[in-house]
Amino acid sequence: MSAPLDPFDLWHAAAGAVRQIAGAFVDGLTGKPPAAPQPTSDPSRAASTRGLDTKMQALLSRALEQSTTSGTEELFHRILDQIVPDEARMIGALSDGSVSPMVSVHALTRAGLLGESLIENASLVGRTANVALPHLTPTYVGHLISLGLLEPGPEDDALKDEYQILLADTDVLAAIRRGSLGPVPARVVRRTVRLSALGLALWEAAMGPDA
């Protein structure tokens, strides 16, 4: 048999319900929006933020103790960790200060404007360096430019024969064919690529100034 209901408990529950209904009614009259739920903290995000803060503080502390020489050496180690052997060979091929022809091929729109890029940073430096994967030369060159080790330059008229060889490359020819629109040919942008000051400094630090 269930226990008899306590009148006081019933009155207390009813009073609470009335207070809630009355509060909601008053808020509706005054235009007061309902209270937004309080956001709960994300322990994983807090831990991640603390991890970033720790790393930043460690870097700042090391910066106070770091010399120009040690800072440069650490930078060069970090860069070398990001390149592959073929890219190292290309740096070596340009370490004598030479330049290599480079072209990019773009499709033209019907208005005659540059459209889709069909191939970028195609260069003979891959052949010069005798890389293992010559078809990846455009990717290698783009990556080395992004790292600041190579820098593009203007077209060099003295490299006329080299440009002709580059334009006969299988991948470059295929890009030119894809970009041609009827009688309108694809646009070929001729440039050069050379080792940057940073690239030369890295090479000399790793191999010696007489390498």
mmCIF file of N, CA and C in Angstrom, residues 160-209:
data_model
loop_
_atom_site.group_PDB
_atom_site.id
_atom_site.type_symbol
_atom_site.label_atom_id
_atom_site.label_comp_id
_atom_site.label_asym_id
_atom_site.label_seq_id
_atom_site.Cartn_x
_atom_site.Cartn_y
_atom_site.Cartn_z
ATOM 1 N N LYS A 160 67.349 31.271 -75.182
ATOM 2 C CA LYS A 160 66.386 30.971 -76.235
ATOM 3 C C LYS A 160 66.357 29.483 -76.575
ATOM 4 N N ASP A 161 67.520 28.882 -76.757
ATOM 5 C CA ASP A 161 67.569 27.456 -77.105
ATOM 6 C C ASP A 161 67.019 26.592 -75.970
ATOM 7 N N GLU A 162 67.326 26.966 -74.737
ATOM 8 C CA GLU A 162 66.839 26.193 -73.596
ATOM 9 C C GLU A 162 65.320 26.272 -73.489
ATOM 10 N N TYR A 163 64.744 27.426 -73.814
ATOM 11 C CA TYR A 163 63.280 27.547 -73.798
ATOM 12 C C TYR A 163 62.659 26.622 -74.840
ATOM 13 N N GLN A 164 63.286 26.526 -76.003
ATOM 14 C CA GLN A 164 62.752 25.650 -77.040
ATOM 15 C C GLN A 164 62.769 24.186 -76.581
ATOM 16 N N ILE A 165 63.835 23.815 -75.898
ATOM 17 C CA ILE A 165 63.911 22.447 -75.370
ATOM 18 C C ILE A 165 62.815 22.220 -74.332
ATOM 19 N N LEU A 166 62.620 23.203 -73.469
ATOM 20 C CA LEU A 166 61.608 23.071 -72.415
ATOM 21 C C LEU A 166 60.208 22.996 -73.003
ATOM 22 N N LEU A 167 59.946 23.797 -74.032
ATOM 23 C CA LEU A 167 58.615 23.794 -74.651
ATOM 24 C C LEU A 167 58.331 22.504 -75.398
ATOM 25 N N ALA A 168 59.378 21.723 -75.689
ATOM 26 C CA ALA A 168 59.198 20.424 -76.346
ATOM 27 C C ALA A 168 59.001 19.301 -75.330
ATOM 28 N N ASP A 169 59.049 19.637 -74.057
ATOM 29 C CA ASP A 169 58.836 18.628 -73.022
ATOM 30 C C ASP A 169 57.423 18.042 -73.146
ATOM 31 N N THR A 170 57.305 16.752 -72.907
ATOM 32 C CA THR A 170 56.022 16.064 -73.090
ATOM 33 C C THR A 170 54.901 16.690 -72.279
ATOM 34 N N ASP A 171 55.146 16.953 -71.001
ATOM 35 C CA ASP A 171 54.098 17.511 -70.139
ATOM 36 C C ASP A 171 53.745 18.938 -70.541
ATOM 37 N N VAL A 172 54.738 19.718 -70.947
ATOM 38 C CA VAL A 172 54.473 21.091 -71.363
ATOM 39 C C VAL A 172 53.666 21.100 -72.655
ATOM 40 N N LEU A 173 54.037 20.243 -73.621
ATOM 41 C CA LEU A 173 53.288 20.158 -74.879
ATOM 42 C C LEU A 173 51.840 19.753 -74.632
ATOM 43 N N ALA A 174 51.645 18.796 -73.724
ATOM 44 C CA ALA A 174 50.281 18.355 -73.417
ATOM 45 C C ALA A 174 49.464 19.492 -72.820
ATOM 46 N N ALA A 175 50.096 20.300 -71.964
ATOM 47 C CA ALA A 175 49.391 21.434 -71.366
ATOM 48 C C ALA A 175 49.030 22.477 -72.421
ATOM 49 N N ILE A 176 49.936 22.714 -73.368
ATOM 50 C CA ILE A 176 49.666 23.675 -74.441
ATOM 51 C C ILE A 176 48.494 23.205 -75.300
ATOM 52 N N ARG A 177 48.452 21.918 -75.592
ATOM 53 C CA ARG A 177 47.345 21.382 -76.404
ATOM 54 C C ARG A 177 46.019 21.516 -75.654
ATOM 55 N N ARG A 178 46.026 21.208 -74.365
ATOM 56 C CA ARG A 178 44.784 21.300 -73.583
ATOM 57 C C ARG A 178 44.297 22.740 -73.482
ATOM 58 N N GLY A 179 45.239 23.665 -73.456
ATOM 59 C CA GLY A 179 44.853 25.058 -73.278
ATOM 60 C C GLY A 179 44.491 25.794 -74.546
ATOM 61 N N SER A 180 44.706 25.186 -75.678
ATOM 62 C CA SER A 180 44.384 25.847 -76.941
ATOM 63 C C SER A 180 42.890 25.775 -77.203
ATOM 64 N N LEU A 181 42.320 26.895 -77.601
ATOM 65 C CA LEU A 181 40.888 26.975 -77.859
ATOM 66 C C LEU A 181 40.685 27.314 -79.336
ATOM 67 N N GLY A 182 40.553 26.265 -80.165
ATOM 68 C CA GLY A 182 40.438 26.485 -81.603
ATOM 69 C C GLY A 182 41.712 27.150 -82.114
ATOM 70 N N PRO A 183 41.564 28.276 -82.793
ATOM 71 C CA PRO A 183 42.754 28.976 -83.315
ATOM 72 C C PRO A 183 43.497 29.767 -82.243
ATOM 73 N N VAL A 184 42.907 29.861 -81.052
ATOM 74 C CA VAL A 184 43.524 30.639 -79.973
ATOM 75 C C VAL A 184 44.448 29.730 -79.176
ATOM 76 N N PRO A 185 45.753 29.969 -79.208
ATOM 77 C CA PRO A 185 46.680 29.095 -78.480
ATOM 78 C C PRO A 185 46.669 29.386 -76.992
ATOM 79 N N ALA A 186 47.210 28.457 -76.242
ATOM 80 C CA ALA A 186 47.378 28.679 -74.813
ATOM 81 C C ALA A 186 48.434 29.757 -74.598
ATOM 82 N N ARG A 187 48.392 30.396 -73.450
ATOM 83 C CA ARG A 187 49.378 31.420 -73.124
ATOM 84 C C ARG A 187 50.536 30.784 -72.359
ATOM 85 N N VAL A 188 51.730 30.950 -72.889
ATOM 86 C CA VAL A 188 52.936 30.441 -72.251
ATOM 87 C C VAL A 188 53.675 31.612 -71.615
ATOM 88 N N VAL A 189 53.871 31.552 -70.315
ATOM 89 C CA VAL A 189 54.579 32.596 -69.585
ATOM 90 C C VAL A 189 56.000 32.108 -69.334
ATOM 91 N N ARG A 190 56.972 32.814 -69.902
ATOM 92 C CA ARG A 190 58.377 32.423 -69.771
ATOM 93 C C ARG A 190 59.024 33.191 -68.622
ATOM 94 N N ARG A 191 59.710 32.450 -67.781
ATOM 95 C CA ARG A 191 60.442 33.065 -66.674
ATOM 96 C C ARG A 191 61.744 32.303 -66.470
ATOM 97 N N THR A 192 62.453 32.640 -65.433
ATOM 98 C CA THR A 192 63.649 31.903 -65.033
ATOM 99 C C THR A 192 63.543 31.581 -63.563
ATOM 100 N N VAL A 193 64.390 30.676 -63.103
ATOM 101 C CA VAL A 193 64.450 30.347 -61.681
ATOM 102 C C VAL A 193 65.917 30.214 -61.297
ATOM 103 N N ARG A 194 66.243 30.700 -60.114
ATOM 104 C CA ARG A 194 67.607 30.641 -59.622
ATOM 105 C C ARG A 194 67.581 30.391 -58.114
ATOM 106 N N LEU A 195 68.737 30.105 -57.558
ATOM 107 C CA LEU A 195 68.858 29.925 -56.121
ATOM 108 C C LEU A 195 68.732 31.291 -55.445
ATOM 109 N N SER A 196 67.953 31.357 -54.386
ATOM 110 C CA SER A 196 67.797 32.609 -53.639
ATOM 111 C C SER A 196 68.985 32.803 -52.698
ATOM 112 N N ALA A 197 69.036 33.964 -52.062
ATOM 113 C CA ALA A 197 70.096 34.222 -51.078
ATOM 114 C C ALA A 197 70.009 33.226 -49.931
ATOM 115 N N LEU A 198 68.772 32.898 -49.517
ATOM 116 C CA LEU A 198 68.594 31.913 -48.452
ATOM 117 C C LEU A 198 69.062 30.542 -48.911
ATOM 118 N N GLY A 199 68.721 30.186 -50.153
ATOM 119 C CA GLY A 199 69.147 28.886 -50.678
ATOM 120 C C GLY A 199 70.653 28.774 -50.768
ATOM 121 N N LEU A 200 71.297 29.848 -51.195
ATOM 122 C CA LEU A 200 72.757 29.832 -51.294
ATOM 123 C C LEU A 200 73.391 29.739 -49.910
ATOM 124 N N ALA A 201 72.828 30.471 -48.946
ATOM 125 C CA ALA A 201 73.363 30.413 -47.585
ATOM 126 C C ALA A 201 73.202 29.013 -46.994
ATOM 127 N N LEU A 202 72.078 28.373 -47.269
ATOM 128 C CA LEU A 202 71.863 26.997 -46.799
ATOM 129 C C LEU A 202 72.885 26.063 -47.429
ATOM 130 N N TRP A 203 73.097 26.196 -48.738
ATOM 131 C CA TRP A 203 74.052 25.322 -49.427
ATOM 132 C C TRP A 203 75.454 25.497 -48.876
ATOM 133 N N GLU A 204 75.874 26.729 -48.692
ATOM 134 C CA GLU A 204 77.232 26.987 -48.197
ATOM 135 C C GLU A 204 77.395 26.530 -46.748
ATOM 136 N N ALA A 205 76.343 26.663 -45.945
ATOM 137 C CA ALA A 205 76.420 26.219 -44.543
ATOM 138 C C ALA A 205 76.532 24.705 -44.476
ATOM 139 N N ALA A 206 75.832 24.019 -45.410
ATOM 140 C CA ALA A 206 75.825 22.552 -45.367
ATOM 141 C C ALA A 206 77.029 21.946 -46.074
ATOM 142 N N MET A 207 77.465 22.560 -47.178
ATOM 143 C CA MET A 207 78.495 21.963 -48.017
ATOM 144 C C MET A 207 79.813 22.723 -47.988
ATOM 145 N N GLY A 208 79.824 23.940 -47.434
ATOM 146 C CA GLY A 208 81.030 24.761 -47.447
ATOM 147 C C GLY A 208 80.993 25.733 -48.600
ATOM 148 N N PRO A 209 81.602 26.901 -48.465
ATOM 149 C CA PRO A 209 81.535 27.929 -49.505
ATOM 150 C C PRO A 209 82.214 27.524 -50.805
#
